[in-house]
Coordinates of C-alpha atoms in Angstrom, one line a residue:
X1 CA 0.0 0.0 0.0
X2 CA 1.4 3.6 -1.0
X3 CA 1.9 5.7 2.0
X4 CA 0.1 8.9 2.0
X5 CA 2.1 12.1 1.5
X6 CA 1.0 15.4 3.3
X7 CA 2.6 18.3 2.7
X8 CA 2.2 21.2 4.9
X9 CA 1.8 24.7 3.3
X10 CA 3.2 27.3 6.5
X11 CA 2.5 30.9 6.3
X12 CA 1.4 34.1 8.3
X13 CA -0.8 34.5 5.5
X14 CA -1.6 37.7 6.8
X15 CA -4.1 37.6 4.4
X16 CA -4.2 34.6 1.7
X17 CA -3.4 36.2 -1.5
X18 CA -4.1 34.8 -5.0
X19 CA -0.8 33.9 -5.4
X20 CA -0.7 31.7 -2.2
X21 CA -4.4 30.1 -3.8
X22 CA -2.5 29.3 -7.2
X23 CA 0.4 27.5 -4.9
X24 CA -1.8 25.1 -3.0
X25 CA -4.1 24.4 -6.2
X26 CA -1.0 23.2 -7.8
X27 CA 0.4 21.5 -4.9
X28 CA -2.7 19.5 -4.4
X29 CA -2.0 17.9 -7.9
X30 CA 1.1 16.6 -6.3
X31 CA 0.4 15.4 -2.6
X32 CA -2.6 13.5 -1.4
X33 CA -3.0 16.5 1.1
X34 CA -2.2 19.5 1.7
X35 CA -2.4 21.2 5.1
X36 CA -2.3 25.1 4.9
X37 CA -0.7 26.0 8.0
X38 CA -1.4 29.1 9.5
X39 CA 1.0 30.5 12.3
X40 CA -0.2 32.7 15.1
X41 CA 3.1 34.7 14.7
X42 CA 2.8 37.7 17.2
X43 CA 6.2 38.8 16.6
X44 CA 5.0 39.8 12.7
X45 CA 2.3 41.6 14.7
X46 CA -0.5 40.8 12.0
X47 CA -3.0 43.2 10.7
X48 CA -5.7 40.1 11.5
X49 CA -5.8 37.9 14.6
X50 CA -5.6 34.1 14.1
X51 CA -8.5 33.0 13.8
X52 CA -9.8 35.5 11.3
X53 CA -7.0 34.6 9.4
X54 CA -7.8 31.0 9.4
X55 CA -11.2 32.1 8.7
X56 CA -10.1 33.8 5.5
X57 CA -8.7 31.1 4.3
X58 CA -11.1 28.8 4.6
X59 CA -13.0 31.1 2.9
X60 CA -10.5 31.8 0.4
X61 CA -9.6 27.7 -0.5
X62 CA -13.4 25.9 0.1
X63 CA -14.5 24.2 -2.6
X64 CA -10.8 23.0 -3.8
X65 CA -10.4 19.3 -2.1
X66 CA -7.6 17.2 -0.5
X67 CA -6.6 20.6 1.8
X68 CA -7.9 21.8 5.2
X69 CA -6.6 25.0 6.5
X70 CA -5.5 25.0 10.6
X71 CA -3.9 27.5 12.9
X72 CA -0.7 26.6 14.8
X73 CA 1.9 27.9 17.2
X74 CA 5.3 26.5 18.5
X75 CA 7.5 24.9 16.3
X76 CA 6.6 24.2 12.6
X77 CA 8.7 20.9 12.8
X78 CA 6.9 19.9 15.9
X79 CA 3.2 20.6 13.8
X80 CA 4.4 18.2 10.8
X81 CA 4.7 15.2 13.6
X82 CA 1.3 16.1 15.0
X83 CA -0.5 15.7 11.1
X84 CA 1.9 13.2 9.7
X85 CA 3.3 15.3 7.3
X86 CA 6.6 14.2 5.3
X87 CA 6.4 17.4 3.2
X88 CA 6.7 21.3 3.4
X89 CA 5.5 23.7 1.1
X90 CA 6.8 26.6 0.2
X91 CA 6.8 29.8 -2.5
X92 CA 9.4 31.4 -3.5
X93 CA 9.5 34.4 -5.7
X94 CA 12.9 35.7 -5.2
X95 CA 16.6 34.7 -5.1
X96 CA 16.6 35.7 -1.6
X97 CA 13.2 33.8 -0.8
X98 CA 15.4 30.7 -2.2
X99 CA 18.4 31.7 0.3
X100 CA 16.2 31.7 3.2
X101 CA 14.1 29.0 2.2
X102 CA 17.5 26.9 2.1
X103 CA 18.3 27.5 5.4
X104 CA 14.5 27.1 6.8
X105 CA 14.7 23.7 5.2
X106 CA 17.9 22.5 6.7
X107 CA 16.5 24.0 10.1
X108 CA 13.8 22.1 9.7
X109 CA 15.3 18.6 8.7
X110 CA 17.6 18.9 11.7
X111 CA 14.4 18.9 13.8
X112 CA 12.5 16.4 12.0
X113 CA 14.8 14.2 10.1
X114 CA 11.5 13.4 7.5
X115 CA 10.5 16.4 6.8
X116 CA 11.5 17.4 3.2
X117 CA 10.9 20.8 1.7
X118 CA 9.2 21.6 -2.0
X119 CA 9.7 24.5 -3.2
X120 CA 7.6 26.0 -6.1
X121 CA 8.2 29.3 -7.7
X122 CA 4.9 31.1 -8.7
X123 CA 3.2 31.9 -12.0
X124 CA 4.5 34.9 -13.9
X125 CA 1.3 37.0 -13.5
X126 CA 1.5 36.0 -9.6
X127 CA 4.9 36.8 -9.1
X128 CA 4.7 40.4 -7.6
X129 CA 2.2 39.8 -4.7
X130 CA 2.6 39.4 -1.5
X131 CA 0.4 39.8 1.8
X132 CA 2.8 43.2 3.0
X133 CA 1.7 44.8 -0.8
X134 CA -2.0 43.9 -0.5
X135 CA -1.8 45.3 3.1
X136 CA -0.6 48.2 1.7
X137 CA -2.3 48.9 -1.3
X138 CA -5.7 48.1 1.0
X139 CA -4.5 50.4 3.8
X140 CA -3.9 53.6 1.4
X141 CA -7.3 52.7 -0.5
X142 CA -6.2 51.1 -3.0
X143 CA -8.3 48.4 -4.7
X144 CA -6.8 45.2 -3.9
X145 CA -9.7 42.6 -4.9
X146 CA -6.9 41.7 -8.3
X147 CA -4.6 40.1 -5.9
X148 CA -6.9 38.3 -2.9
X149 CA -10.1 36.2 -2.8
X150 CA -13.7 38.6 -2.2
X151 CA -13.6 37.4 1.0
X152 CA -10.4 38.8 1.6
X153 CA -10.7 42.3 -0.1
X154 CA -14.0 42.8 1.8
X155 CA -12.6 41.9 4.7
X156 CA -9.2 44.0 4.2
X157 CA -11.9 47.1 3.3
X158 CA -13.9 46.5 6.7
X159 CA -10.5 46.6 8.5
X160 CA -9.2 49.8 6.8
X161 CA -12.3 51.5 6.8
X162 CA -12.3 51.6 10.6
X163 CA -9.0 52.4 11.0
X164 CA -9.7 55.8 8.9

């Protein structure tokens, strides 16, 4: 019997963009699950708490099968052992992403010997976005529905609009 392979896709994912979405669509195709990991991550101090993030990305990622979005905290190594996962995910857009992706990964497999990290560069038209330009782009009024799920831009409008 083939073993199952569950890859875990870690983030702040302070919020989900579409570029994130296009990652775990693809990665989907090449695991049997994927779990999209969100970390509490006070030290970032995110623009939305945990659980609304979580809550956006379920949002963002229902309908699409064989992934489940969870919150975590502690040690990413540690979370892979808790869901069985042999794999992590990750995007990188940049040469320096792939530098510190390198040394994530070898962090990593020093704490879980198993854990192998995959990591897949984005499409072209993806490239550019990240969560700290939506954030930004939302927080002068910009229009940033291009770049995240509805549930995300609405969410990012609600969040400006009381901060004005």
């Amino acid at each position: 019997m083939k073993k199952r392979v569950i890859a875990i896709y870690p983030g702040t994912f302070d919020p989900l963009t579409n570029g994130h979405i296009d990652l775990v669509n693809r990665a989907k195709d090449l695991f049997d699950h994927v779990v999209v990991a969100i970390a509490k991550s006070d030290r970032k101090n995110p623009l939305f708490s945990l659980d609304d993030r979580v809550a956006l990305a379920q949002a963002s990622l229902a309908g699409i099968d064989k992934v489940s979005v969870e919150g975590f905290s502690g040690l990413l190594a540690e979370f892979a052992v808790q869901k069985q996962a042999t794999v992590l995910l990750r995007g990188v857009r940049t040469v320096a992403d792939f530098e510190y992706e390198s040394q994530l990964a070898e962090i990593n497999r020093s704490l879980n010997v198993g854990l192998e990290s995959v990591l897949l560069t984005p499409r072209g038209e993806l490239a550019h976005i990240s969560s700290t330009i939506v954030r930004d782009v939302a927080a002068h009024g910009g229009d940033a529905s291009k770049f995240v799920h509805p549930s995300v831009a609405q969410a990012l409008n609600l969040k400006f609009q009381a901060k004005l």
